[in-house]
PDB file of C-alpha atoms in Angstrom:
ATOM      1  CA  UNK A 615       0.000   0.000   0.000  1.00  0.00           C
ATOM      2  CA  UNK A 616       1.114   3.369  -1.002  1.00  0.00           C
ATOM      3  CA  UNK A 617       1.562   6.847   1.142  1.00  0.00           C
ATOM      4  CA  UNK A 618      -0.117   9.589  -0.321  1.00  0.00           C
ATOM      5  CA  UNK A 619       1.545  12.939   0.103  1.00  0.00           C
ATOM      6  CA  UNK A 620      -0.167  16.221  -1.067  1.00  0.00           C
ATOM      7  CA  UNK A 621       1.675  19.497  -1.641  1.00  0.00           C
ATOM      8  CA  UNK A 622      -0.212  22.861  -3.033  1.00  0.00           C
ATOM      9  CA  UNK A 623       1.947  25.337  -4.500  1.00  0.00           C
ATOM     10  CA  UNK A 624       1.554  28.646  -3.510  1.00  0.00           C
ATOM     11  CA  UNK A 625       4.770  31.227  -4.303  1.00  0.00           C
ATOM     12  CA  UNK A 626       7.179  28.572  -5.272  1.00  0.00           C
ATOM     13  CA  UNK A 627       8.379  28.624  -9.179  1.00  0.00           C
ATOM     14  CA  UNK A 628      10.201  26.354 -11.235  1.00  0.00           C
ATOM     15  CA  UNK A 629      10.588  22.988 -12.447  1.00  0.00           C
ATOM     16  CA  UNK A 630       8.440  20.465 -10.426  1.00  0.00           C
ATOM     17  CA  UNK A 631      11.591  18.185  -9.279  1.00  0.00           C
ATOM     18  CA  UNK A 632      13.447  21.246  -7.636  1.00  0.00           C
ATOM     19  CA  UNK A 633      10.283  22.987  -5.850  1.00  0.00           C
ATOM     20  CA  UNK A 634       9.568  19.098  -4.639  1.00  0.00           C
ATOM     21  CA  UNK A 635      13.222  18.328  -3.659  1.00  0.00           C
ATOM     22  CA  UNK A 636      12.662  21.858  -1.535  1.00  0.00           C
ATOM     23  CA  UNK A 637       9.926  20.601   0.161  1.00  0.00           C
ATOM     24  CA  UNK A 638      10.516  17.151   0.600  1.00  0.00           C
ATOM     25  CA  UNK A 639      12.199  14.826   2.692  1.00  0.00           C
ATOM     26  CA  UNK A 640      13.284  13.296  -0.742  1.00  0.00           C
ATOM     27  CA  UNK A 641      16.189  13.523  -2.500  1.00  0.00           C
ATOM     28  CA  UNK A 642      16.072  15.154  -5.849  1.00  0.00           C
ATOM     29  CA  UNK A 643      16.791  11.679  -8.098  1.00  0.00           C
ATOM     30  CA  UNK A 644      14.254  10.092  -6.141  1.00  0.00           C
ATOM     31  CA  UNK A 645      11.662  12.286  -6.939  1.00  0.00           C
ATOM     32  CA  UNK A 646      12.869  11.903 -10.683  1.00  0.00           C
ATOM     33  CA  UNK A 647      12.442   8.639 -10.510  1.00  0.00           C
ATOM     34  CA  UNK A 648       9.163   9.000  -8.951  1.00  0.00           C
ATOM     35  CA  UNK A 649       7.740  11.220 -11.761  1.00  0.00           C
ATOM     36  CA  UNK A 650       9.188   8.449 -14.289  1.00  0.00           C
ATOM     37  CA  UNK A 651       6.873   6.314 -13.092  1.00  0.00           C
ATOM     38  CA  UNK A 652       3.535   8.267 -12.996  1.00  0.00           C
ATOM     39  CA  UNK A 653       3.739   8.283  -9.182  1.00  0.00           C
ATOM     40  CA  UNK A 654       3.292  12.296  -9.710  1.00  0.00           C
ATOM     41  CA  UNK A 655      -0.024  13.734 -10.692  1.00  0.00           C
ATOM     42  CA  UNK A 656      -0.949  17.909 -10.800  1.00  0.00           C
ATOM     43  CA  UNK A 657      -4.675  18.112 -10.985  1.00  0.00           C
ATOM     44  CA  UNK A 658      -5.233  14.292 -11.393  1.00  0.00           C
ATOM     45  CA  UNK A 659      -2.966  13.729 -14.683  1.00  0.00           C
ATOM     46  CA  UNK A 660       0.810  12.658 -14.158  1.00  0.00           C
ATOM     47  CA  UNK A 661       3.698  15.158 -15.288  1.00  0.00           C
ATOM     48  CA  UNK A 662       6.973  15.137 -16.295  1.00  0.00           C
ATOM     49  CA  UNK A 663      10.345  16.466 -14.604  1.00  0.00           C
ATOM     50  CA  UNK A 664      10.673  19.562 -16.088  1.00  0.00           C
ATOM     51  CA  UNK A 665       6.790  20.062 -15.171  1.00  0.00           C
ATOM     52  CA  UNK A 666       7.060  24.362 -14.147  1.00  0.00           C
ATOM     53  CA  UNK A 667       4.965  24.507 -11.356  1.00  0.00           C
ATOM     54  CA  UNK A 668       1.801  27.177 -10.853  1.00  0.00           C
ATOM     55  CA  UNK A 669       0.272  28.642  -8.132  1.00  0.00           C
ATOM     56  CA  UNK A 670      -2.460  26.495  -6.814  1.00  0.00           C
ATOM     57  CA  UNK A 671      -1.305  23.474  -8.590  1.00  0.00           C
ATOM     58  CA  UNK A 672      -2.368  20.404  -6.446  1.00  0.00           C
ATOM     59  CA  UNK A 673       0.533  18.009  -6.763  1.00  0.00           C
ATOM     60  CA  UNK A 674      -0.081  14.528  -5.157  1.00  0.00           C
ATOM     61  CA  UNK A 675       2.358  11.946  -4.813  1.00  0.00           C
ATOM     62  CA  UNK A 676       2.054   8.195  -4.465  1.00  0.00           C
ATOM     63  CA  UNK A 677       4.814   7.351  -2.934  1.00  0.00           C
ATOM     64  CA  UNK A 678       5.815   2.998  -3.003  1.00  0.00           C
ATOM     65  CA  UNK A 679       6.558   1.431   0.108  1.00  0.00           C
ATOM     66  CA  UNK A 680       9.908   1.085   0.750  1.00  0.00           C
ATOM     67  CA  UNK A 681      12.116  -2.267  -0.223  1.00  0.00           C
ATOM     68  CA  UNK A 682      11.910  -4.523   2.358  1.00  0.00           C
ATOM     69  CA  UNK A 683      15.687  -5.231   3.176  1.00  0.00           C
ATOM     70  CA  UNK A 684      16.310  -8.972   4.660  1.00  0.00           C
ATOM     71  CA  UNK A 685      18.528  -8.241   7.276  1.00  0.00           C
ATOM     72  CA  UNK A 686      21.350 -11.578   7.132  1.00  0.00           C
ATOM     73  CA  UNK A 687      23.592 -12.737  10.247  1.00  0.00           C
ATOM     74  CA  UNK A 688      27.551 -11.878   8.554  1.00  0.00           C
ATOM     75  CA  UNK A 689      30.362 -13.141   9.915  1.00  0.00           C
ATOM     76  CA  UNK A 690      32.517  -9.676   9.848  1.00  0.00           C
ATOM     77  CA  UNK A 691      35.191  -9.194  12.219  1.00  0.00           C
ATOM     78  CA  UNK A 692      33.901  -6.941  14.816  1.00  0.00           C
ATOM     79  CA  UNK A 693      36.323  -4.846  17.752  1.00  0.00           C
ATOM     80  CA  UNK A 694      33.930  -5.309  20.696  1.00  0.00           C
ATOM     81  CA  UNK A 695      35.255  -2.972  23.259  1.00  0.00           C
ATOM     82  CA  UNK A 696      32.898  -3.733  25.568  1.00  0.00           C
ATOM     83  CA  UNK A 697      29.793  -5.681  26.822  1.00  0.00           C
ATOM     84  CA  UNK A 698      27.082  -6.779  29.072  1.00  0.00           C
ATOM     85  CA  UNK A 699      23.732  -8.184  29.060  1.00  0.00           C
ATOM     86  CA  UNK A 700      22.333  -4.283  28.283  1.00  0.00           C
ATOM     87  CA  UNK A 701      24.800  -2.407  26.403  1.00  0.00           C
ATOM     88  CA  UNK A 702      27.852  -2.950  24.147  1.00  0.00           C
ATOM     89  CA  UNK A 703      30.612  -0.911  22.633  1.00  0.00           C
ATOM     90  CA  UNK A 704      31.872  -1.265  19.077  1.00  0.00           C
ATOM     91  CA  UNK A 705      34.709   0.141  17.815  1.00  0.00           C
ATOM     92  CA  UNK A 706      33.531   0.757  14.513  1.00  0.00           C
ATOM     93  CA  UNK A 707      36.531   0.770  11.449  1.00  0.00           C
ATOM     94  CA  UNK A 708      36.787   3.640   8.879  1.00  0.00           C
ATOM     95  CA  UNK A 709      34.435   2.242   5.460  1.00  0.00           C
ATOM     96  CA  UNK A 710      31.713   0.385   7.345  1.00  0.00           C
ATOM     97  CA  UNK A 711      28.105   1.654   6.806  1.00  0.00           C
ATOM     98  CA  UNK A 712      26.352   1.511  10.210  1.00  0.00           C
ATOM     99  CA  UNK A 713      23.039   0.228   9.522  1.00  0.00           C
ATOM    100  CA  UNK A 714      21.594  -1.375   5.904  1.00  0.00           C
ATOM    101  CA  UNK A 715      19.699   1.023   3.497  1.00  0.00           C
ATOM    102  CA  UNK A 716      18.720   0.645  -0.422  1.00  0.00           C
ATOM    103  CA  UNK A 717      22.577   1.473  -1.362  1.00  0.00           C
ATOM    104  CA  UNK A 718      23.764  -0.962   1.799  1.00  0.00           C
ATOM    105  CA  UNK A 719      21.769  -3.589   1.985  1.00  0.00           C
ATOM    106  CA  UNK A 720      24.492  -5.984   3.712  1.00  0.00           C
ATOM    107  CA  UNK A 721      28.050  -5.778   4.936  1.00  0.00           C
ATOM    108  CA  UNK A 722      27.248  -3.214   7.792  1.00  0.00           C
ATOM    109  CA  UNK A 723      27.849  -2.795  11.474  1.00  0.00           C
ATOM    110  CA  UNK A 724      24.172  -4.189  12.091  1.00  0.00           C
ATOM    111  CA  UNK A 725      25.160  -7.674  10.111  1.00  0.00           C
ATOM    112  CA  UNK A 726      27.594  -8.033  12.131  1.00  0.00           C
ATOM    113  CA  UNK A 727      26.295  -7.467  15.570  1.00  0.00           C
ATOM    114  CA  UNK A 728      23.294  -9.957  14.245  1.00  0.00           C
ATOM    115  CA  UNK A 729      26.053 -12.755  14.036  1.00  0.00           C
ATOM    116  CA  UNK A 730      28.251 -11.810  17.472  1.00  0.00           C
ATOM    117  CA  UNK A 731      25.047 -10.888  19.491  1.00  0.00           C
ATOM    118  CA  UNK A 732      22.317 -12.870  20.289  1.00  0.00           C
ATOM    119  CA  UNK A 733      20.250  -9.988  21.904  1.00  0.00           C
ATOM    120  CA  UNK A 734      19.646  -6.109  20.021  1.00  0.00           C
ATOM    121  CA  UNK A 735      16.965  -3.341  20.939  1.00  0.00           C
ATOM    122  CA  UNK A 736      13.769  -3.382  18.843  1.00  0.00           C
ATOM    123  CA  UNK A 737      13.053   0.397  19.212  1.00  0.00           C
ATOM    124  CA  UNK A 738      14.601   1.402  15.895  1.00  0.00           C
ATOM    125  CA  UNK A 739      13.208  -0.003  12.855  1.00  0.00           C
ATOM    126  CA  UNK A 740      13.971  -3.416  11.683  1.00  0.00           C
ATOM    127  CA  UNK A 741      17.185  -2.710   9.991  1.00  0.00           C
ATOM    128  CA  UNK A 742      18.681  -0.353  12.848  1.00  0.00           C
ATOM    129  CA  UNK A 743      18.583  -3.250  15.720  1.00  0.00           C
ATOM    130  CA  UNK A 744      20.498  -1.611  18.833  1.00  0.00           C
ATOM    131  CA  UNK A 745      21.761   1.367  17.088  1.00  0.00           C
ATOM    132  CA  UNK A 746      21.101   4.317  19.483  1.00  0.00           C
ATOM    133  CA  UNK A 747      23.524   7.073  17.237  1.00  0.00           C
ATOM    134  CA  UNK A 748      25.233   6.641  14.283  1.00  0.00           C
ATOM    135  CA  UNK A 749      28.787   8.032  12.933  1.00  0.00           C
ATOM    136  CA  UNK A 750      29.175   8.353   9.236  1.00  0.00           C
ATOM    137  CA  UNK A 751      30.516   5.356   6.848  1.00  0.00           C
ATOM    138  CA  UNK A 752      34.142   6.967   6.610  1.00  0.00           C
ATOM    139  CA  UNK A 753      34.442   8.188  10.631  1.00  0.00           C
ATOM    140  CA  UNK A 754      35.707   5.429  12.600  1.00  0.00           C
ATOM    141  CA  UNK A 755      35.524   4.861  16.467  1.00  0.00           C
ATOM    142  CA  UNK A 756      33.309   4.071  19.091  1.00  0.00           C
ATOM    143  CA  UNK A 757      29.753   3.537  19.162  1.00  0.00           C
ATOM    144  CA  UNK A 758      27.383   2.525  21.929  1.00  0.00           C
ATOM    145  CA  UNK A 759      24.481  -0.775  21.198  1.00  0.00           C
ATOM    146  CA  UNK A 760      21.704  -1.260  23.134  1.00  0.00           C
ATOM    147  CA  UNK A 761      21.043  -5.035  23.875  1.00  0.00           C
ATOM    148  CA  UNK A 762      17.253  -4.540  25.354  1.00  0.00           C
ATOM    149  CA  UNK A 763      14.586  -1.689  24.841  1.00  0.00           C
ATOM    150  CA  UNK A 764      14.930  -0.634  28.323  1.00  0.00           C
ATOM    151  CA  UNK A 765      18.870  -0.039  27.598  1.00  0.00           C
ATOM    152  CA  UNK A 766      17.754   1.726  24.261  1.00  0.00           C
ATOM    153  CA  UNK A 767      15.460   4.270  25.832  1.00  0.00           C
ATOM    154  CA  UNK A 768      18.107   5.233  28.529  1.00  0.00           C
ATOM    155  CA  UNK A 769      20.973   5.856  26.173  1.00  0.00           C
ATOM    156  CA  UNK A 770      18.508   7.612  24.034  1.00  0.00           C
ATOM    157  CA  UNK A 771      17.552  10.074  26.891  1.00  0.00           C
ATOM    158  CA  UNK A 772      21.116  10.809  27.831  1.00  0.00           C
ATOM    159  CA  UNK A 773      21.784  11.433  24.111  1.00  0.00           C
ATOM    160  CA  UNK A 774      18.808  13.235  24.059  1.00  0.00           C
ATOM    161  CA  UNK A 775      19.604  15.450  27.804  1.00  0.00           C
ATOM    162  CA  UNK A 776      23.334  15.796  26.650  1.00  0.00           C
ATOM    163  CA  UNK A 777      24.455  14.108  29.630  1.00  0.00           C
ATOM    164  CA  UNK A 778      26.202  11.530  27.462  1.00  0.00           C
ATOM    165  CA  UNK A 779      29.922  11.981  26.192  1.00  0.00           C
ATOM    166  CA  UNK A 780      31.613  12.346  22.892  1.00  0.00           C
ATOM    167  CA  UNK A 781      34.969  13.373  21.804  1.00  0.00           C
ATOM    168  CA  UNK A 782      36.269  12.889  18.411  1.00  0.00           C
ATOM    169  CA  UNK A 783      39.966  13.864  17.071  1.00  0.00           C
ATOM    170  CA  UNK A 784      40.196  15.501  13.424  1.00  0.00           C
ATOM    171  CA  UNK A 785      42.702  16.901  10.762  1.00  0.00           C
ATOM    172  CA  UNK A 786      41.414  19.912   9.745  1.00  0.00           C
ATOM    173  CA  UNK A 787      42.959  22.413   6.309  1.00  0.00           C
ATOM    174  CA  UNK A 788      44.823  25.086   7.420  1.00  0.00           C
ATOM    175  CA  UNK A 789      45.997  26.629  10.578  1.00  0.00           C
ATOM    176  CA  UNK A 790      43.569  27.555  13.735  1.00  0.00           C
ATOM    177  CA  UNK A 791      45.450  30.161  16.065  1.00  0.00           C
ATOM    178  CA  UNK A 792      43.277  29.975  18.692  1.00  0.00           C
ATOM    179  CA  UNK A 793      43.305  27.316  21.454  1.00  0.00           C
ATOM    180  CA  UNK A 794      39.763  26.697  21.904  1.00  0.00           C
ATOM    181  CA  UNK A 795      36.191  28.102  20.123  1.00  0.00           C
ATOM    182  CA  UNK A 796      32.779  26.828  20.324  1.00  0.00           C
ATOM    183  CA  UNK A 797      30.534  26.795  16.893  1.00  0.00           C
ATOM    184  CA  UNK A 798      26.584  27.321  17.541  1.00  0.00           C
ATOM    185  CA  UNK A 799      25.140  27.136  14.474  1.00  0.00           C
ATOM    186  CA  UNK A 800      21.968  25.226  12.842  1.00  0.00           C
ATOM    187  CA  UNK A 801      22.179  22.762  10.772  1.00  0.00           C
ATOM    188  CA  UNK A 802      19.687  21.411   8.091  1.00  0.00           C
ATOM    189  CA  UNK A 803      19.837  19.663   4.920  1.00  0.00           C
ATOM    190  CA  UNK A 804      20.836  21.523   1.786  1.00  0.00           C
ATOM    191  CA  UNK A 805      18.890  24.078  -0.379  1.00  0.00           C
ATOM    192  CA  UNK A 806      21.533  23.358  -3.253  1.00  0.00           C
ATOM    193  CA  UNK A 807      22.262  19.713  -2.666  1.00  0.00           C
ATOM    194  CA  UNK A 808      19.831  18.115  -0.872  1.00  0.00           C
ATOM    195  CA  UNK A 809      22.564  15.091  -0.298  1.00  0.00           C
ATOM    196  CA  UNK A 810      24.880  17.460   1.807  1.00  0.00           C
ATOM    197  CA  UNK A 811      23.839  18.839   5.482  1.00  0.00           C
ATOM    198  CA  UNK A 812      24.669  23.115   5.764  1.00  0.00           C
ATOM    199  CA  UNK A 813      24.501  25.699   8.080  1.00  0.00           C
ATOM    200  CA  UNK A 814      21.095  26.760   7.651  1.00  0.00           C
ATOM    201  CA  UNK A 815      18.718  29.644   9.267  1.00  0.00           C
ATOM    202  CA  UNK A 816      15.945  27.437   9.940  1.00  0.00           C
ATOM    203  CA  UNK A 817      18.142  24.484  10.685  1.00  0.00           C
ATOM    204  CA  UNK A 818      17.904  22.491  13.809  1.00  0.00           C
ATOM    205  CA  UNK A 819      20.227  23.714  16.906  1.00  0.00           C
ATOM    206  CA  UNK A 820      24.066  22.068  16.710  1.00  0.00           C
ATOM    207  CA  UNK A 821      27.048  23.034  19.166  1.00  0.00           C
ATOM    208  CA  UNK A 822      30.370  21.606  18.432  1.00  0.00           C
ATOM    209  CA  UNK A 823      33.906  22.708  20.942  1.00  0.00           C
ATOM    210  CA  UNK A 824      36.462  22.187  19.975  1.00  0.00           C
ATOM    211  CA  UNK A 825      40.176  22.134  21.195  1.00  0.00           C
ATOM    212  CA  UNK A 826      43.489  22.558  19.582  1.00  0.00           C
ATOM    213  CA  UNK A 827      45.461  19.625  19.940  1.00  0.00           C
ATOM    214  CA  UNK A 828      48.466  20.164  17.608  1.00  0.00           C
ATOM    215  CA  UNK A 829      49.553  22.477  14.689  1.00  0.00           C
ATOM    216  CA  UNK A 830      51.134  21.567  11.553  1.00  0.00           C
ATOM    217  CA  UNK A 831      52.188  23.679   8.379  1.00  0.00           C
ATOM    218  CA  UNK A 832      49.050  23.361   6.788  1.00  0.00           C
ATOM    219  CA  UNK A 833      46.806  21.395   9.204  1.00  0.00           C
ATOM    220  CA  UNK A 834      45.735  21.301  12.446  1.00  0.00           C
ATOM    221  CA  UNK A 835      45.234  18.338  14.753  1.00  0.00           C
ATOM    222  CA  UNK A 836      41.826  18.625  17.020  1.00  0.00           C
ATOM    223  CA  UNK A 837      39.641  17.454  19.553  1.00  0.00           C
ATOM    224  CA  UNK A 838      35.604  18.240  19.211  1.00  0.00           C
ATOM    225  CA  UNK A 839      33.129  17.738  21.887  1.00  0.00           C
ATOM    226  CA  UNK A 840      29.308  17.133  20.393  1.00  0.00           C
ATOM    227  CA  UNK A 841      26.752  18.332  22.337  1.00  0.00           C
ATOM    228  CA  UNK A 842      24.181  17.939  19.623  1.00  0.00           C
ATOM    229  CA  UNK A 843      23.954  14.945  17.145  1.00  0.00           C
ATOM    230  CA  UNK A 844      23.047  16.484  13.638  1.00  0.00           C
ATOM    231  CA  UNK A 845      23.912  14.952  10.797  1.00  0.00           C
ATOM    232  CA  UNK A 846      27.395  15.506   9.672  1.00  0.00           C
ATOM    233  CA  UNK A 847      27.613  17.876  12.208  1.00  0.00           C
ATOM    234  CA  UNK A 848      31.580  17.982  12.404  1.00  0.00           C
ATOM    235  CA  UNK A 849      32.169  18.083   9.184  1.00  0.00           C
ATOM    236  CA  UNK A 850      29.355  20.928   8.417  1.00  0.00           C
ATOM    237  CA  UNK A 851      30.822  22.455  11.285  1.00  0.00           C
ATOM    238  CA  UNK A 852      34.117  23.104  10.688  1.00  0.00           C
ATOM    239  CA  UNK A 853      33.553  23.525   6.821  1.00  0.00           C
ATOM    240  CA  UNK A 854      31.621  26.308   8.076  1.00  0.00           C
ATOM    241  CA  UNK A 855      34.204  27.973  10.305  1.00  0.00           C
ATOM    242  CA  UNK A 856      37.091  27.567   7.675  1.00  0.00           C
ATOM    243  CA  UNK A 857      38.861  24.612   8.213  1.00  0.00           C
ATOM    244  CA  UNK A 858      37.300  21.802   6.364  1.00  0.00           C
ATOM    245  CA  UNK A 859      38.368  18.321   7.486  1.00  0.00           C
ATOM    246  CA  UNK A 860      41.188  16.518   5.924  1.00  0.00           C
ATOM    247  CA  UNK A 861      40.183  14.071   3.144  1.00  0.00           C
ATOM    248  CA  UNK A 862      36.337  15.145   3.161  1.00  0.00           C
ATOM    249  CA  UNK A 863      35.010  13.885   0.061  1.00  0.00           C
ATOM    250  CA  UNK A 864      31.635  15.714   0.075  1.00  0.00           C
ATOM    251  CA  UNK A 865      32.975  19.045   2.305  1.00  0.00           C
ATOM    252  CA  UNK A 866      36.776  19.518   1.676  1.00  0.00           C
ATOM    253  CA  UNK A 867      38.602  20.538  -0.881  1.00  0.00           C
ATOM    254  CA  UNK A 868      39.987  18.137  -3.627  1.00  0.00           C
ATOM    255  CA  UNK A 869      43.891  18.494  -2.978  1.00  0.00           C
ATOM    256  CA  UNK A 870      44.202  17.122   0.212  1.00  0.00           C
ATOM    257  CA  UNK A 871      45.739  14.126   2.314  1.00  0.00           C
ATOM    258  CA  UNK A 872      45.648  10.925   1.008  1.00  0.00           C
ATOM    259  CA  UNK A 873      43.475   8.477   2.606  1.00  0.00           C
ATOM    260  CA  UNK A 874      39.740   6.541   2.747  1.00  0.00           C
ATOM    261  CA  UNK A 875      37.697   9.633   3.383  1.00  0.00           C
ATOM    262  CA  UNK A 876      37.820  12.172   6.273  1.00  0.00           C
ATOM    263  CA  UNK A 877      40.285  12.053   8.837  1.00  0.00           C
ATOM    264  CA  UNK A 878      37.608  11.613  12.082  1.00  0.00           C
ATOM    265  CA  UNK A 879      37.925   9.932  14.899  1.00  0.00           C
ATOM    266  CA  UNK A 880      35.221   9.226  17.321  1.00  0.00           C
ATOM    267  CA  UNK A 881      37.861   8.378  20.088  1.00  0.00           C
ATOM    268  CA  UNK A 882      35.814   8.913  23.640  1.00  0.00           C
ATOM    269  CA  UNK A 883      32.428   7.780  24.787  1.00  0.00           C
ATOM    270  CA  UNK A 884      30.933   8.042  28.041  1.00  0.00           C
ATOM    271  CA  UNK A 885      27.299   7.116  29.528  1.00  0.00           C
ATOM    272  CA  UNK A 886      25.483   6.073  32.327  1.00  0.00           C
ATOM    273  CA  UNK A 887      24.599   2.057  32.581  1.00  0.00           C
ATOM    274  CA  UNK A 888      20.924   2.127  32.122  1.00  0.00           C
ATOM    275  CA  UNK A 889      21.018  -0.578  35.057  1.00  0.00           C
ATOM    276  CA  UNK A 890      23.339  -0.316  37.733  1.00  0.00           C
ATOM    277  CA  UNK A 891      24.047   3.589  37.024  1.00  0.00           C
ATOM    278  CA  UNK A 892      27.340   3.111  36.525  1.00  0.00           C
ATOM    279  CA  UNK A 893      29.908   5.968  35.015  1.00  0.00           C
ATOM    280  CA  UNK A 894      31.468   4.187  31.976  1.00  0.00           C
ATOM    281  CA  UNK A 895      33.833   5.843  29.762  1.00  0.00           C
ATOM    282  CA  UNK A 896      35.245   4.342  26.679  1.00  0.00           C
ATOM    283  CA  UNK A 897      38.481   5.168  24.864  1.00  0.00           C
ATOM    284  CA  UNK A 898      39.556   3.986  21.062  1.00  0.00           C
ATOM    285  CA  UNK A 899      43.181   4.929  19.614  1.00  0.00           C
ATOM    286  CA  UNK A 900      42.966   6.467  16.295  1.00  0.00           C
ATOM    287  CA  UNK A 901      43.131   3.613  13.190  1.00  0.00           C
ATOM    288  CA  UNK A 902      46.670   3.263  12.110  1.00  0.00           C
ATOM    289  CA  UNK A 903      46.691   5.030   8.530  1.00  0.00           C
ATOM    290  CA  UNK A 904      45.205   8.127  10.864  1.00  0.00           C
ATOM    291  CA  UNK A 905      48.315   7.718  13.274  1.00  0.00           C
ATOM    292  CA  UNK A 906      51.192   7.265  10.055  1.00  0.00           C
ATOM    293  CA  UNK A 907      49.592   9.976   8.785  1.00  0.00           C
ATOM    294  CA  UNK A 908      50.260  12.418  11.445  1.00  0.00           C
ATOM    295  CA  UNK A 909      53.816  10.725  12.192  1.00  0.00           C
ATOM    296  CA  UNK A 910      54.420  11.733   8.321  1.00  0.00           C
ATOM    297  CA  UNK A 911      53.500  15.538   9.152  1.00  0.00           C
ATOM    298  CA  UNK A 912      55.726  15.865  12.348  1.00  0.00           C
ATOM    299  CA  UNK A 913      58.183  14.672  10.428  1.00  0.00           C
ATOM    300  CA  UNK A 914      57.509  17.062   7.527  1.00  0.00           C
ATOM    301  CA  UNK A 915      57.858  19.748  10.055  1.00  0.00           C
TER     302      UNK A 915
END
């Protein structure tokens, strides 16, 4: 069965795909593909792509049910940092996805705590099992699993009431002179490609510190402290501020440090144990081509 989605147009101008990529939780592709196949009609007949939208036009969507993804047991090698009959932490490697998806519908984190774990969280869908937060495919480090739904909503609230911690280390493009800055600004997906995450007006709130850890000729070495959880948040972040992280593929610049993608480190995490109230705190060294790489600047310097 279908979802129905009804937008009216009111001041908006333009080809149908953009004002609908605007508005929309949707991608602009998918809502190409979409219109391909009929599932877009303006005043009861379907239209094309370049459709220009009116004022008043009625547009109604039909949009299919998503694929169902059949989540497999895999036998991938997993750095279990920690666990219990409530919680576990992963130490996730640079290149995994976290959780399956239409692009990654096997070979992530979640496969792999379905073969090592006999008990996940159900809270998520059925393809996030025990994932409380995510980190992106190309950021490594640690990641906390709930292994029950009681677990899952008491992570979630600490996430949720800040009173969780997360530090991360990154290489950042040029040099920051001053020891220490905090960056409040909102983040929401982007008006120019809705695949990227930018500082927006009517974003939602994001707060990233951040500490200078080391200096190089033309990079900088630093810790960040999350107090929010956007999406790409450290990366939008410090794109924003002038100092785009090394290796970025979607928010740096092309000449840059070699490597599999940006140079992030999710290296601390702390929590409270959802049952005996414990302090925990959690601590991952950075992935070896992240430590040659700085031993290669020092001795460049």
């Amino acid at each position: 069965m279908n979802n129905q989605i009804e937008v009216v147009i009111r001041e908006e101008k333009g080809r149908v795909d953009k004002v609908l990529a605007d508005r929309l939780e949707a991608s602009r592709s998918q809502i190409q593909q979409w219109l391909k196949e009929g599932a877009v009609t303006c005043q009861g007949e379907p239209i094309r792509a370049n459709y220009k939208v009116k004022s008043g036009d009625k547009l109604v969507i039909q949009v299919p049910e998503p694929e169902v993804l059949d989540l497999e047991p895999e036998n991938i090698p997993l750095t279990i940092v920690y666990q219990d009959q409530d919680v576990a932490v992963i130490n996730k490697p640079q290149g995994m996805v976290v959780h399956p998806s239409a692009g990654h519908p096997n070979g992530t984190l979640v496969n792999a705590l379905l073969y090592h774990m006999t008990d996940l969280s159900s809270i998520n869908d059925v393809v996030r099992p025990g994932i409380v937060h995510r980190i992106d495919k190309d950021t490594s480090g640690l990641l906390m699993i709930a292994k029950n739904d009681h677990a899952h909503e008491a992570l979630a609230k600490q996430l949720k009431d800040k009173t969780s911690l997360r530090k991360y280390v990154a290489l950042v493009h040029g040099n920051i002179s001053h020891e220490k800055g905090t960056i409040n600004a909102p983040i929401g997906r982007s008006k120019v490609n809705r695949k990227m995450q930018a500082v927006q007006e009517d974003g939602k709130p994001a707060v990233t510190h951040f500490t200078v850890l080391e200096r190089f000729d033309q990079f900088t070495l630093v810790e960040l402290q999350l107090e929010t959880g956007r999406t790409h948040q450290i990366r939008v972040h410090m794109q924003y501020i002038g100092f785009p992280l090394a290796g970025d593929p979607v928010y740096g610049p092309k000449k840059t440090l070699k490597g599999n993608g940006q140079f992030l480190h999710a290296k601390l995490l702390g929590f409270t144990h959802p049952t005996t109230g414990e302090s925990m705190v959690f601590e991952a060294p950075l992935p070896e081509l992240f430590a040659e790489t700085l031993k290669k600047l020092r001795k460049n310097d």
